[in-house]
Coordinates of C-alpha atoms in Angstrom, one line a residue:
M1 CA 118.4 46.8 -12.0
S2 CA 121.8 46.9 -14.0
I3 CA 121.4 47.0 -17.8
T4 CA 122.7 43.6 -18.1
R5 CA 118.4 42.2 -15.9
H6 CA 117.1 41.0 -18.8
L7 CA 120.4 38.8 -20.9
A8 CA 120.0 35.6 -18.4
R9 CA 115.7 35.8 -19.2
H10 CA 116.0 35.8 -22.9
A11 CA 118.6 33.0 -22.5
V12 CA 116.2 30.8 -20.9
E13 CA 112.7 31.7 -23.3
R14 CA 115.1 32.9 -26.3
P15 CA 118.7 30.8 -26.5
N16 CA 118.3 30.4 -30.8
A17 CA 117.4 33.7 -31.4
P18 CA 120.6 36.1 -32.6
A19 CA 121.6 38.6 -30.8
L20 CA 124.9 40.3 -31.4
T21 CA 126.7 40.0 -35.3
C22 CA 129.5 41.7 -35.9
A23 CA 132.6 41.0 -38.1
G24 CA 131.0 37.8 -39.2
E25 CA 130.0 36.5 -35.9
T26 CA 126.8 35.7 -34.2
L27 CA 126.3 34.9 -30.6
T28 CA 122.9 33.6 -29.3
Y29 CA 121.6 34.8 -26.0
A30 CA 121.8 31.3 -25.3
A31 CA 125.8 31.1 -26.4
L32 CA 125.9 35.0 -25.2
D33 CA 124.1 35.2 -21.6
A34 CA 127.0 32.1 -20.7
L35 CA 130.6 33.9 -22.3
V36 CA 128.7 38.0 -20.7
T37 CA 128.9 35.7 -16.3
R38 CA 132.2 33.7 -17.9
C39 CA 133.8 37.3 -18.4
A40 CA 131.9 38.7 -15.4
T41 CA 133.6 35.9 -12.9
R42 CA 136.8 36.6 -13.7
F43 CA 136.1 40.5 -13.4
A44 CA 134.5 39.6 -10.3
H45 CA 137.9 38.8 -8.7
A46 CA 139.6 41.2 -10.0
P47 CA 141.5 44.3 -8.1
A48 CA 139.4 46.4 -6.7
G49 CA 138.1 49.3 -9.5
G50 CA 137.2 49.5 -12.3
I51 CA 137.7 47.0 -15.5
G52 CA 139.6 49.1 -18.1
L53 CA 139.0 48.9 -22.0
D54 CA 141.4 49.9 -23.9
L55 CA 140.2 48.1 -27.2
P56 CA 139.5 48.3 -30.7
N57 CA 135.6 48.3 -32.2
G58 CA 134.2 45.4 -32.1
A59 CA 132.5 41.8 -29.8
A60 CA 135.7 41.7 -27.6
L61 CA 134.8 45.3 -26.6
A62 CA 131.0 44.9 -26.4
I63 CA 130.9 41.5 -24.9
L64 CA 133.8 42.3 -22.0
F65 CA 131.5 45.6 -21.5
L66 CA 128.5 43.6 -20.7
A67 CA 130.7 41.7 -18.6
A68 CA 132.3 44.8 -15.8
A69 CA 128.5 45.6 -15.9
R70 CA 126.9 42.8 -14.5
A71 CA 129.9 42.1 -11.9
G72 CA 128.8 45.2 -11.0
R73 CA 132.1 46.9 -11.4
E74 CA 132.7 50.5 -13.9
A75 CA 133.8 50.0 -17.7
Q76 CA 135.6 52.6 -18.1
I77 CA 136.0 52.4 -22.1
L78 CA 139.5 54.5 -23.3
D79 CA 139.4 55.9 -25.9
P80 CA 142.7 53.6 -28.9
G81 CA 142.8 56.3 -30.6
W82 CA 144.8 58.2 -27.8
P83 CA 148.4 59.5 -27.2
D84 CA 150.3 58.0 -25.0
S85 CA 150.6 60.9 -22.7
Q86 CA 146.5 61.2 -22.8
R87 CA 145.6 57.5 -21.5
R88 CA 148.2 58.1 -18.9
D89 CA 147.2 60.6 -18.1
V90 CA 142.9 59.3 -17.8
L91 CA 144.1 55.9 -16.1
E92 CA 146.1 57.8 -12.8
R93 CA 142.7 59.2 -12.3
V94 CA 140.1 56.8 -12.8
K95 CA 142.8 54.1 -11.5
P96 CA 141.3 50.7 -13.1
G97 CA 141.0 47.7 -10.8
L98 CA 142.1 46.0 -14.2
I99 CA 143.3 46.6 -17.6
V100 CA 142.0 44.9 -20.9
S101 CA 144.3 46.3 -23.7
G102 CA 145.3 45.8 -27.3
K103 CA 148.2 47.7 -26.7
A104 CA 149.7 47.5 -23.3
G105 CA 147.8 46.2 -19.8
D106 CA 147.1 43.1 -17.6
I107 CA 145.1 42.0 -19.7
R108 CA 146.7 42.2 -23.8
L109 CA 143.6 41.0 -26.6
A110 CA 145.5 39.7 -29.9
P111 CA 144.6 41.8 -33.3
G112 CA 141.3 41.2 -34.0
Q113 CA 140.1 39.2 -30.9
G114 CA 136.7 38.1 -30.9
A115 CA 133.6 36.4 -29.1
A116 CA 135.6 32.9 -29.8
G117 CA 138.2 32.7 -27.1
L118 CA 137.7 35.5 -25.5
A119 CA 137.0 34.0 -22.0
E120 CA 140.0 31.6 -22.2
A121 CA 142.0 35.0 -23.4
I122 CA 141.1 36.8 -19.8
G123 CA 141.7 34.1 -18.1
A124 CA 138.3 33.5 -17.1
D125 CA 137.2 30.4 -15.7
A126 CA 133.9 28.4 -15.5
A127 CA 130.9 30.8 -14.9
A128 CA 129.7 31.0 -10.5
A129 CA 127.1 33.1 -9.3
I130 CA 127.2 36.3 -9.3
P131 CA 124.7 39.1 -7.5
E132 CA 122.9 41.6 -9.7
P133 CA 124.5 44.7 -9.3
A134 CA 122.7 47.4 -7.3
A135 CA 121.3 50.1 -9.3
D136 CA 122.9 52.8 -8.8
L137 CA 126.3 51.0 -9.2
P138 CA 128.4 52.8 -10.9
F139 CA 128.7 50.9 -14.7
Y140 CA 130.4 53.0 -17.3
V141 CA 132.6 56.3 -17.7
G142 CA 132.6 57.3 -20.3
F143 CA 134.7 60.9 -22.8
T144 CA 134.1 63.6 -24.1
S145 CA 136.6 66.2 -25.1
G146 CA 137.9 68.0 -22.4
S147 CA 138.2 71.9 -21.7
T148 CA 141.7 71.7 -20.5
G149 CA 142.8 69.6 -22.9
L150 CA 142.5 66.0 -20.3
P151 CA 139.5 63.7 -21.8
K152 CA 136.0 64.8 -19.1
G153 CA 135.3 61.2 -17.7
Y154 CA 131.7 61.3 -17.1
R155 CA 130.7 58.2 -15.0
R156 CA 127.0 57.0 -15.0
A157 CA 124.3 54.0 -12.1
H158 CA 123.0 51.4 -13.5
H159 CA 119.8 53.0 -13.6
S160 CA 120.2 56.4 -15.5
W161 CA 119.8 53.6 -18.8
T162 CA 117.5 51.5 -17.3
S163 CA 114.7 54.2 -17.1
S164 CA 116.0 55.2 -20.5
F165 CA 115.1 51.4 -21.4
D166 CA 111.6 52.0 -20.1
A167 CA 111.5 55.3 -21.4
D168 CA 112.1 55.0 -24.5
T169 CA 109.6 51.6 -25.1
A170 CA 107.8 53.8 -24.5
E171 CA 108.7 56.7 -27.0
F172 CA 110.0 54.6 -29.8
G173 CA 108.3 51.1 -28.8
I174 CA 111.9 48.8 -29.2
G175 CA 111.6 44.9 -29.0
A176 CA 112.2 41.9 -29.0
E177 CA 110.9 41.0 -33.3
D178 CA 113.4 45.1 -33.9
V179 CA 116.6 44.6 -35.1
I180 CA 119.5 47.0 -34.3
L181 CA 122.3 48.8 -36.6
A182 CA 124.8 50.3 -35.2
P183 CA 126.8 51.2 -36.9
G184 CA 130.0 53.6 -35.1
A185 CA 132.1 52.7 -32.4
L186 CA 131.5 52.0 -28.6
T187 CA 133.6 54.7 -27.7
H188 CA 131.0 57.1 -27.6
S189 CA 128.2 56.4 -26.1
L190 CA 125.4 56.6 -28.2
F191 CA 125.5 53.1 -29.3
L192 CA 127.1 51.8 -26.5
Y193 CA 123.8 52.9 -25.6
A194 CA 122.3 51.6 -28.3
L195 CA 123.8 48.2 -27.4
A196 CA 122.7 48.1 -24.6
R197 CA 119.1 49.1 -25.2
G198 CA 118.8 46.2 -28.2
L199 CA 119.8 43.6 -25.7
D200 CA 117.3 44.6 -22.3
A201 CA 114.4 44.7 -25.1
G202 CA 115.9 41.0 -27.2
A203 CA 116.7 42.4 -30.2
H204 CA 119.5 41.7 -31.9
V205 CA 122.7 44.4 -32.6
L206 CA 124.9 45.2 -35.8
L207 CA 127.8 46.1 -34.7
S208 CA 130.7 47.4 -37.0
P209 CA 134.3 46.8 -36.4
S210 CA 134.6 50.4 -38.2
F211 CA 131.6 52.6 -39.9
R212 CA 131.7 52.6 -44.2
P213 CA 128.7 53.5 -45.6
R214 CA 129.1 50.1 -47.8
S215 CA 129.2 48.3 -45.9
A216 CA 126.9 48.8 -43.6
A217 CA 124.5 49.2 -45.8
E218 CA 125.1 45.1 -46.6
L219 CA 125.4 44.5 -43.4
A220 CA 121.3 46.2 -42.0
R221 CA 120.7 44.1 -45.3
A222 CA 121.0 40.9 -44.8
H223 CA 120.4 40.8 -41.2
G224 CA 117.4 42.9 -41.9
A225 CA 118.0 45.8 -39.8
T226 CA 114.6 47.7 -37.8
V227 CA 116.1 50.6 -36.8
L228 CA 119.3 52.6 -37.2
Y229 CA 121.1 54.6 -34.4
G230 CA 123.6 57.0 -36.2
V231 CA 124.2 61.0 -36.3
P232 CA 123.9 63.1 -38.9
T233 CA 127.8 62.6 -40.9
Q234 CA 127.2 58.7 -41.1
I235 CA 123.9 59.1 -42.2
A236 CA 124.7 60.8 -45.1
L237 CA 127.6 59.0 -45.7
L238 CA 124.8 56.5 -45.8
L239 CA 122.2 57.5 -47.6
D240 CA 124.8 58.9 -50.1
H241 CA 126.0 55.1 -51.0
L242 CA 122.5 54.4 -51.1
A243 CA 122.3 57.0 -53.7
A244 CA 125.1 56.7 -55.5
E245 CA 124.3 52.6 -56.0
G246 CA 121.1 52.9 -57.4
E247 CA 119.5 50.9 -54.0
T248 CA 116.9 51.8 -50.5
M249 CA 116.2 50.6 -47.3
P250 CA 112.8 49.7 -47.1
G251 CA 113.1 47.0 -44.3
L252 CA 114.1 50.0 -41.8
R253 CA 111.1 50.5 -39.4
L254 CA 113.2 53.5 -37.3
V255 CA 115.9 56.5 -37.7
L256 CA 117.2 57.9 -34.7
C257 CA 119.2 60.6 -34.9
S258 CA 121.4 62.1 -32.3
G259 CA 125.4 64.1 -31.3
A260 CA 124.2 67.2 -33.8
K261 CA 121.5 68.7 -35.9
W262 CA 120.1 67.4 -39.0
P263 CA 120.5 68.9 -42.3
P264 CA 116.8 70.0 -43.6
G265 CA 117.9 69.4 -46.6
R266 CA 118.6 66.1 -46.9
R267 CA 115.2 64.8 -44.9
Q268 CA 113.9 64.4 -48.5
M269 CA 116.3 62.3 -49.5
L270 CA 116.3 60.0 -46.6
A271 CA 111.9 59.9 -47.6
H272 CA 112.9 58.5 -50.1
L273 CA 115.9 56.0 -49.8
M274 CA 114.8 54.5 -46.3
P275 CA 110.8 55.1 -46.8
N276 CA 109.1 53.4 -44.8
A277 CA 111.4 54.7 -42.0
D278 CA 110.2 57.1 -39.0
F279 CA 112.7 59.7 -38.4
A280 CA 113.8 61.2 -35.2
E281 CA 116.7 63.1 -33.8
F282 CA 117.7 63.4 -30.3
Y283 CA 118.9 66.6 -28.1
G284 CA 121.0 65.5 -24.8
A285 CA 124.4 65.9 -23.8
S286 CA 126.7 62.6 -21.9
E287 CA 125.5 64.1 -18.6
L288 CA 122.3 64.4 -19.7
S289 CA 121.3 62.2 -21.4
F290 CA 117.5 62.4 -23.3
V291 CA 116.4 65.6 -23.1
T292 CA 113.9 66.2 -25.5
V293 CA 113.2 64.2 -28.7
A294 CA 111.6 65.9 -32.3
K295 CA 109.9 63.5 -33.9
E296 CA 107.9 64.3 -37.5
A297 CA 105.4 63.2 -37.1
E298 CA 104.5 65.7 -34.1
G299 CA 104.6 69.4 -36.3
V300 CA 107.8 70.2 -34.8
P301 CA 108.5 73.8 -35.4
A302 CA 111.3 74.9 -37.7
G303 CA 114.4 75.6 -35.3
S304 CA 113.3 73.0 -32.6
V305 CA 114.4 70.4 -30.6
G306 CA 111.4 69.3 -30.1
R307 CA 109.2 68.2 -27.3
A308 CA 110.9 67.0 -24.1
F309 CA 111.1 63.3 -23.9
A310 CA 109.6 61.1 -21.7
G311 CA 110.3 61.6 -18.1
V312 CA 111.8 65.0 -18.7
R313 CA 111.4 67.6 -17.0
L314 CA 112.5 70.8 -18.4
S315 CA 112.6 74.3 -17.0
I316 CA 114.9 78.0 -18.7
R317 CA 115.8 80.1 -16.2
D318 CA 118.3 83.6 -15.8
A319 CA 121.4 84.3 -14.9
A320 CA 119.9 85.0 -11.2
G321 CA 118.8 81.3 -11.6
R322 CA 115.1 82.6 -11.6
R323 CA 113.0 80.8 -13.7
L324 CA 111.7 82.6 -17.6
P325 CA 108.9 82.1 -18.4
P326 CA 107.9 81.1 -22.5
G327 CA 109.9 82.6 -25.0
R328 CA 112.2 84.2 -22.5
T329 CA 115.9 82.9 -23.8
G330 CA 117.9 81.3 -20.3
R331 CA 120.2 78.8 -19.5
V332 CA 118.7 74.9 -20.2
F333 CA 117.6 73.0 -17.2
V334 CA 117.0 70.0 -16.7
A335 CA 115.3 66.9 -14.3
S336 CA 115.2 63.4 -15.3
P337 CA 115.7 60.0 -14.2
F338 CA 118.5 60.1 -16.7
L339 CA 121.4 61.9 -15.6
F340 CA 125.3 61.2 -14.7
M341 CA 126.6 60.6 -11.4
D342 CA 129.5 62.8 -11.5
Y343 CA 133.6 63.5 -13.6
A344 CA 135.5 60.9 -13.0
T345 CA 138.1 63.0 -15.0
G346 CA 138.0 66.8 -15.6
D347 CA 135.3 69.4 -15.3
S348 CA 132.7 71.3 -17.3
P349 CA 133.0 75.2 -17.0
D350 CA 129.5 75.3 -18.3
L351 CA 128.2 72.6 -16.1
F352 CA 125.5 75.0 -13.1
V353 CA 123.3 73.1 -10.8
S354 CA 120.2 73.8 -9.3
G355 CA 118.0 71.3 -7.1
D356 CA 117.3 68.6 -9.1
E357 CA 117.8 70.4 -12.2
V358 CA 121.1 70.4 -14.7
S359 CA 121.8 72.4 -16.7
V360 CA 125.5 72.4 -19.1
G361 CA 125.5 75.4 -20.7
D362 CA 123.1 75.5 -23.5
M363 CA 121.0 78.3 -23.6
G364 CA 117.0 78.6 -25.2
F365 CA 113.7 78.8 -24.7
L366 CA 110.0 77.3 -24.5
D367 CA 107.3 77.9 -26.7
A368 CA 103.9 78.2 -25.5
A369 CA 103.9 74.5 -26.3
G370 CA 106.5 73.4 -24.4
F371 CA 108.9 72.9 -27.8
L372 CA 112.3 74.3 -27.4
H373 CA 114.4 76.3 -28.9
L374 CA 118.3 76.2 -28.8
A375 CA 119.8 79.3 -29.3
G376 CA 123.7 78.1 -28.4
R377 CA 126.1 76.7 -26.3
S378 CA 126.9 79.4 -24.0
R379 CA 130.6 79.3 -25.0
R380 CA 130.7 80.1 -28.0
M381 CA 129.1 83.0 -27.5
I382 CA 130.2 85.7 -29.5
V383 CA 130.0 89.7 -28.9
T384 CA 130.2 91.6 -31.5
S385 CA 128.8 94.8 -31.7
G386 CA 127.6 95.2 -28.5
K387 CA 125.2 92.5 -29.1
N388 CA 125.1 88.1 -27.6
L389 CA 124.8 86.6 -31.0
F390 CA 124.7 82.4 -30.7
P391 CA 126.5 81.3 -33.9
E392 CA 124.6 78.0 -34.3
E393 CA 121.5 80.4 -35.6
V394 CA 123.3 80.8 -38.5
E395 CA 125.0 78.1 -38.9
R396 CA 121.9 76.1 -39.3
V397 CA 120.7 79.5 -41.3
L398 CA 123.3 78.8 -44.1
E399 CA 123.2 75.0 -43.8
T400 CA 119.9 75.4 -45.8
H401 CA 121.3 76.9 -49.0
P402 CA 122.0 74.7 -51.8
A403 CA 125.7 75.1 -52.0
I404 CA 126.2 74.6 -48.3
A405 CA 126.8 71.3 -46.6
A406 CA 128.5 71.9 -43.5
A407 CA 129.6 75.8 -42.2
A408 CA 130.7 77.3 -38.6
V409 CA 130.4 80.9 -37.5
L410 CA 133.5 82.1 -36.1
G411 CA 134.6 85.3 -34.2
V412 CA 137.4 86.5 -35.2
A413 CA 139.1 89.5 -32.7
D414 CA 138.6 93.1 -33.7
G415 CA 138.6 96.2 -32.5
K416 CA 135.6 98.2 -33.4
R417 CA 133.5 95.7 -32.9
G418 CA 134.7 93.8 -30.2
E419 CA 134.7 90.5 -32.4
R420 CA 133.9 90.1 -36.6
L421 CA 132.7 87.1 -38.0
V422 CA 133.9 84.9 -40.4
A423 CA 131.3 81.8 -41.7
F424 CA 134.0 79.1 -42.7
L425 CA 131.9 76.7 -44.7
S426 CA 132.1 72.9 -46.7
L427 CA 130.8 73.8 -50.0
A428 CA 129.1 71.2 -51.3
E429 CA 129.8 69.8 -55.2
G430 CA 129.4 72.8 -58.4
E431 CA 130.1 76.4 -58.5
A432 CA 131.3 78.3 -54.8
P433 CA 128.2 81.3 -54.2
A434 CA 129.4 84.4 -54.5
R435 CA 130.3 86.6 -51.3
A436 CA 127.2 88.9 -52.3
D437 CA 125.1 85.5 -52.5
L438 CA 125.8 84.2 -49.9
I439 CA 125.5 87.9 -47.7
G440 CA 121.9 88.8 -49.7
F441 CA 120.3 84.9 -48.5
L442 CA 120.9 85.8 -45.8
K443 CA 119.6 89.1 -44.9
A444 CA 116.8 87.8 -45.9
R445 CA 116.1 85.7 -43.1
L446 CA 118.0 86.8 -40.7
P447 CA 119.0 90.1 -38.4
L448 CA 122.4 92.6 -39.9
F449 CA 124.1 91.9 -37.2
K450 CA 124.0 88.7 -37.2
V451 CA 125.1 88.5 -40.8
P452 CA 129.0 87.5 -41.7
R453 CA 130.8 89.4 -44.1
L454 CA 133.7 86.8 -44.0
Y455 CA 133.3 83.9 -45.7
A456 CA 135.8 81.4 -45.8
R457 CA 136.6 78.2 -48.6
V458 CA 137.9 73.9 -46.8
A459 CA 138.7 72.3 -48.8
D460 CA 138.8 70.0 -44.9
W461 CA 136.2 69.7 -43.4
P462 CA 137.2 68.6 -39.6
L463 CA 135.3 66.7 -37.3
T464 CA 135.8 65.0 -34.5
P465 CA 135.4 61.3 -33.6
T466 CA 132.6 61.4 -33.2
G467 CA 131.2 62.9 -36.7
K468 CA 130.6 66.4 -35.5
T469 CA 131.9 69.7 -36.7
D470 CA 135.4 69.9 -34.8
F471 CA 134.8 74.3 -33.7
P472 CA 138.6 74.4 -32.3
A473 CA 140.5 72.6 -35.3
I474 CA 138.8 75.0 -37.6
A475 CA 140.1 77.8 -35.9
T476 CA 143.3 77.4 -36.9
L477 CA 142.8 77.6 -40.3
W478 CA 142.2 81.6 -39.8
P479 CA 143.9 83.2 -42.0
A480 CA 146.3 82.5 -43.7
R481 CA 144.3 77.6 -44.6
C482 CA 141.2 79.0 -45.6
E483 CA 140.1 80.9 -48.8
L484 CA 138.5 83.9 -48.8
L485 CA 135.0 84.1 -50.7
P486 CA 135.4 86.8 -53.1

């Protein structure tokens, strides 16, 4: 079964139910199914290869992604923000049979192209019968930052997402009565998944051309959003907007957070401004999809990323591949039906395969109750004073300090210690803390060798396009472009 497996059924059973809203356009299930099928007919007769989608965020990108999947073609979702040279490098490797673009391609869409007139714009004639794609066919190539500068393209088969749909039905009960707010870019797999997941369930999916807290709040209010997908940065900005406007979002029943760890200091604010929402965090990766889930009601230990997601099996292995008992730190391996197929571009030096289990280089341990605790990424490990240190642990503790909005701990070359720790900080409003105070704060919570002696304030905190801290960009700021705390 494909990711569009239920679209035609929803169109028959609930033809007038709203399916997709973006930028003021709302499509019912009948209208969406008809448009997707018509565009899929066009793609089914395109030259062999994937369907390159080089489009801004919006309804056209969402619909054409679904149409490519329905046609049994691989949607290759390019980032319109890439420089031309990077775009050319990617296209040379993925070799699409057809490119739909807002810039230059086989089909060029006008700026602001939405659902209206989309079939005509891509040259689609009348819809024709198309065989249901096989579950093991690839339907999607997404891209993340690669280790060589070339974006890393990962390929997925239909069954990896349909299995996820079934598993998160068991976890969260998402259904046709839900209204799903997915306000981020569809180049981020979280929001693309939210789109496909919601439509599979028969829900109403709300998209935004770009993320703005005020617009997201207004969209949620206008359509009665019940489920919110977001990365921590977006959710935090939305909370700040609600607080500033004296508003709440009582209609939300579920907030799903992924991409980075949610700051513990924000939980009380979320509970106040989204008072009826259960909160859950995911740990996962582009190659792995869902790995663990942390639900507040399940008593997740502090510092844990939760238990295995439904359908997932976890193991911890040492460098020789031997399984480690609870409490021992090693490489995290994952077995599940949600795994990716292969890389379409680039590769990953952190990818390890052992039988049906895969690791992306994350290090951690399982406790006796089966909760996963991450130590950090193997490639971010710092050797200082002869000891291995995972900076993520220090960052998590620093971000519990009320004066710190975000932290990044990096190692800089040191002749005596191998690497010396520097904590880069984005500070909250108010008086900056003294270096001695931060050292004392960490000493009370961490072993001495994990406590940085240098603290640098970063005025403009670098973020990746998906809202995560951009560690390579922060490293370039040292020492000239940051301010050492006295």
